[in-house]
One Martini backbone bead per residue (centre of mass of N, CA, C, O) as a GRO file, in nm:
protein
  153
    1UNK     BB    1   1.018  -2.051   9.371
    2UNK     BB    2   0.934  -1.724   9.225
    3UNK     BB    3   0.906  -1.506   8.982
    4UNK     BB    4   0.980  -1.259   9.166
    5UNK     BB    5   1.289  -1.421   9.238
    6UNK     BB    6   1.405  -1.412   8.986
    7UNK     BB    7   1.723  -1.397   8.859
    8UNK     BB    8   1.991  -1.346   8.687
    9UNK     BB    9   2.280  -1.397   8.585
   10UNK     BB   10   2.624  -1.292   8.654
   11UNK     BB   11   2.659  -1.112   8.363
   12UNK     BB   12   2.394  -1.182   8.149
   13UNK     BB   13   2.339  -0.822   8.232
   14UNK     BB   14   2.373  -0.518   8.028
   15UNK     BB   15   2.410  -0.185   8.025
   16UNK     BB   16   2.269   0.029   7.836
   17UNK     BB   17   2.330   0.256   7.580
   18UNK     BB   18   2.341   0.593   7.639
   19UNK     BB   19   2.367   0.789   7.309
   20UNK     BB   20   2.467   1.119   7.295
   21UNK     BB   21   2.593   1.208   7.625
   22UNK     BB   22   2.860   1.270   7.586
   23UNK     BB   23   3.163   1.224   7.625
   24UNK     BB   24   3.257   1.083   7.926
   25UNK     BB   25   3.065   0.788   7.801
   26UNK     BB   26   3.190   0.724   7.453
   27UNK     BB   27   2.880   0.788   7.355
   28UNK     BB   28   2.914   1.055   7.211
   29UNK     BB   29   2.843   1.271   6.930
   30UNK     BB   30   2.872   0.995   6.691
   31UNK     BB   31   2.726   0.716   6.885
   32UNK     BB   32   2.911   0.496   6.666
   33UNK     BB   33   2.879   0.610   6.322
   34UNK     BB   34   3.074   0.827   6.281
   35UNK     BB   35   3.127   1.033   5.984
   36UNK     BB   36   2.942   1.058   5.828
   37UNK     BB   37   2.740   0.971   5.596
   38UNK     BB   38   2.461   0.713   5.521
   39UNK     BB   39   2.525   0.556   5.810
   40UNK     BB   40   2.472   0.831   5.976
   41UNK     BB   41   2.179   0.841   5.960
   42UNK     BB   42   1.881   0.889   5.937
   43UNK     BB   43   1.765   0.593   5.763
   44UNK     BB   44   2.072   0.524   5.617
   45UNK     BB   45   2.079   0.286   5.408
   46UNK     BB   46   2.096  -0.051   5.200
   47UNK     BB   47   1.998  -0.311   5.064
   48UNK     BB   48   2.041  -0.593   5.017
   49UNK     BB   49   2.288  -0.657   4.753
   50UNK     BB   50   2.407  -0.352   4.746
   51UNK     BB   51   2.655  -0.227   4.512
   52UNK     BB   52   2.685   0.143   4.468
   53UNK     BB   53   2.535   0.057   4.141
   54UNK     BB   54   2.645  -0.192   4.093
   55UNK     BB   55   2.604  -0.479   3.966
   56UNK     BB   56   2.453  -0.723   4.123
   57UNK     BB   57   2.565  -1.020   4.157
   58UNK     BB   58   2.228  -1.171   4.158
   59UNK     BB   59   2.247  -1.028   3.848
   60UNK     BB   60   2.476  -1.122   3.656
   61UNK     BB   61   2.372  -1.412   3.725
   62UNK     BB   62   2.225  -1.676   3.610
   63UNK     BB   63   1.992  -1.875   3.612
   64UNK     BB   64   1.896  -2.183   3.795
   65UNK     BB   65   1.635  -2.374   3.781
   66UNK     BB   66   1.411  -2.596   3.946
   67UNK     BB   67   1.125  -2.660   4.126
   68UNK     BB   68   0.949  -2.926   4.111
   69UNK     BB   69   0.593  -3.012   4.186
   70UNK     BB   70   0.583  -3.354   4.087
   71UNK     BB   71   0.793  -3.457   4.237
   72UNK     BB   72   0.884  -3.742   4.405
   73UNK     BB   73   0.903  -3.771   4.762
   74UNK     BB   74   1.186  -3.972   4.895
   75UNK     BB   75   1.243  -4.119   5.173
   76UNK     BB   76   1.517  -4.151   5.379
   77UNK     BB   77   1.617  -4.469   5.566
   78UNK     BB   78   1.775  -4.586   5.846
   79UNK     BB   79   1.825  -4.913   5.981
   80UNK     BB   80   1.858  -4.763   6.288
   81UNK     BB   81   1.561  -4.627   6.273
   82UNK     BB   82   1.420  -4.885   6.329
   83UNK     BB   83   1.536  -4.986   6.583
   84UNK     BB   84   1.297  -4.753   6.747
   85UNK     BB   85   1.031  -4.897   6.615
   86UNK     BB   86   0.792  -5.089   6.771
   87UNK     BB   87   0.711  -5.194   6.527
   88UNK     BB   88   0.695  -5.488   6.302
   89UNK     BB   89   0.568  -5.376   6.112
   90UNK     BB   90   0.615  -5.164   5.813
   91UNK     BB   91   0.545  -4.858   5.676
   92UNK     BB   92   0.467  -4.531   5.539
   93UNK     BB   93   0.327  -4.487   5.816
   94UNK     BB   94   0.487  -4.559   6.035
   95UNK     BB   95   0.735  -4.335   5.964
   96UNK     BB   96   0.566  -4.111   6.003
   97UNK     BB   97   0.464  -4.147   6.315
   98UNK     BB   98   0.786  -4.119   6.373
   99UNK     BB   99   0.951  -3.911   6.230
  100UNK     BB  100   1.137  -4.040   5.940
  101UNK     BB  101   0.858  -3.921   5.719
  102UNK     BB  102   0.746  -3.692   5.570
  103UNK     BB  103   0.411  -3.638   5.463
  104UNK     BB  104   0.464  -3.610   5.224
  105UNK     BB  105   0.570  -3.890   5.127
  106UNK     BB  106   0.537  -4.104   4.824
  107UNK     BB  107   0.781  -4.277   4.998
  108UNK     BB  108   1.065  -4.497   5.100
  109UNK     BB  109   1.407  -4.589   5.165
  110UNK     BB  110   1.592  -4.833   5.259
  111UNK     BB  111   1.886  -4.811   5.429
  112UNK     BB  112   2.240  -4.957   5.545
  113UNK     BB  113   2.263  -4.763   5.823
  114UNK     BB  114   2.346  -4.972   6.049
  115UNK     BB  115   2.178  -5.191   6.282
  116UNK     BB  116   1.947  -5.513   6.295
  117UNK     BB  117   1.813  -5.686   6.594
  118UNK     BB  118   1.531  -5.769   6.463
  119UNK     BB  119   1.239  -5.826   6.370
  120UNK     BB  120   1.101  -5.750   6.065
  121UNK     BB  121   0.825  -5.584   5.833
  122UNK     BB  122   0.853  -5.497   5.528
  123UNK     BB  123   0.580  -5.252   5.330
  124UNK     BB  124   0.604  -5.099   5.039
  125UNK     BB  125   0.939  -5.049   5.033
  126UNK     BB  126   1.228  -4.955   4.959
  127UNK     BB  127   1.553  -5.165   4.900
  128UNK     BB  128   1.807  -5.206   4.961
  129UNK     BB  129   2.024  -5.482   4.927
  130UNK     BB  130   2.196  -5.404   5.190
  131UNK     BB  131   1.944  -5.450   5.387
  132UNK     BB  132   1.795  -5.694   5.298
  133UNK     BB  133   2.011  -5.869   5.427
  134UNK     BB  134   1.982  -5.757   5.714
  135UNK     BB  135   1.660  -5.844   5.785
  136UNK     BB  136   1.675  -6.128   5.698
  137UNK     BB  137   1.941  -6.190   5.962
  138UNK     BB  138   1.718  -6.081   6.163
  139UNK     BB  139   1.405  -6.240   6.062
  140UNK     BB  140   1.315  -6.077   5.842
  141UNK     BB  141   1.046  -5.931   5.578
  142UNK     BB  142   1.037  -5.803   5.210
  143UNK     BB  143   0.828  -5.622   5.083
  144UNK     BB  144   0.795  -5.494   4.758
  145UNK     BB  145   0.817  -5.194   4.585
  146UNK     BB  146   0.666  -5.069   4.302
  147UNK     BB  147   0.756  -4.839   4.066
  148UNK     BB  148   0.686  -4.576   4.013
  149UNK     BB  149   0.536  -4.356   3.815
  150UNK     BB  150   0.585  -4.122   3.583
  151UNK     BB  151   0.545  -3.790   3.609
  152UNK     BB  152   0.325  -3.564   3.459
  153UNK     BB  153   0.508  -3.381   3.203
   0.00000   0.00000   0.00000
């Protein structure tokens, strides 16, 4: 197979409409946009969420709330996705590496959500009270993370 010899799948691609082109093309005289009106013209449409005229919805409703730019960003990570990291020792530059935990996080929290079947070490990160007690049942070991101090302001 060289480049030059590949081919679309039959039917994968059709062909044109060169519109305005007579009637007897099916796309003649109106080319498909109706008669008359802003939407016939050329280059006559309208901005999204214009109504009109109407005060539009978006403008309408009230504002509501931000998004805090100091918010600690916290990674939920499931006991089966730990499953899946070859490392015995698991704290947060692991769960980063391994693209469990976004790289802005900083700190998170495993969850039990499925289950482990080998012995971890999880270092300085949060656990739910069943994940902790699934990971120590599977012969591994817990060390709790210091809840982290509220962002100033």
């Amino acid at each position: 197979m060289r480049l030059n010899t590949i081919k679309a799948a039959p039917g994968a691609r059709s062909a044109r409409h060169r519109v305005g082109r007579g009637i007897g093309s099916g796309w003649g005289k109106t080319a498909g946009l109706g008669h008359k009106g802003q939407k016939a013209r050329a280059g006559g449409y309208h901005k999204i969420g214009f109504q009109g005229g109407q005060m539009p919805l978006y403008r309408r409703l009230p504002k509501r709330g931000f998004r805090s730019r100091t918010r600690a960003l916290v990674a939920t990570v499931r006991l089966s996705d730990l499953q899946r990291i070859e490392d015995a020792a698991i704290d947060l530059a692991v769960l980063k590496r391994a693209g469990l935990a976004p790289v802005l996080a900083l700190s998170a929290r495993i969850v039990r959500t499925g289950e482990i079947r080998r012995a971890i070490q999880v270092k300085g990160l949060a656990v739910s009270a069943a994940a902790r007690a699934a990971i120590e049942a599977a012969g591994g070991s817990v060390e709790v993370q210091e809840a982290p101090a509220p962002a100033a302001g």
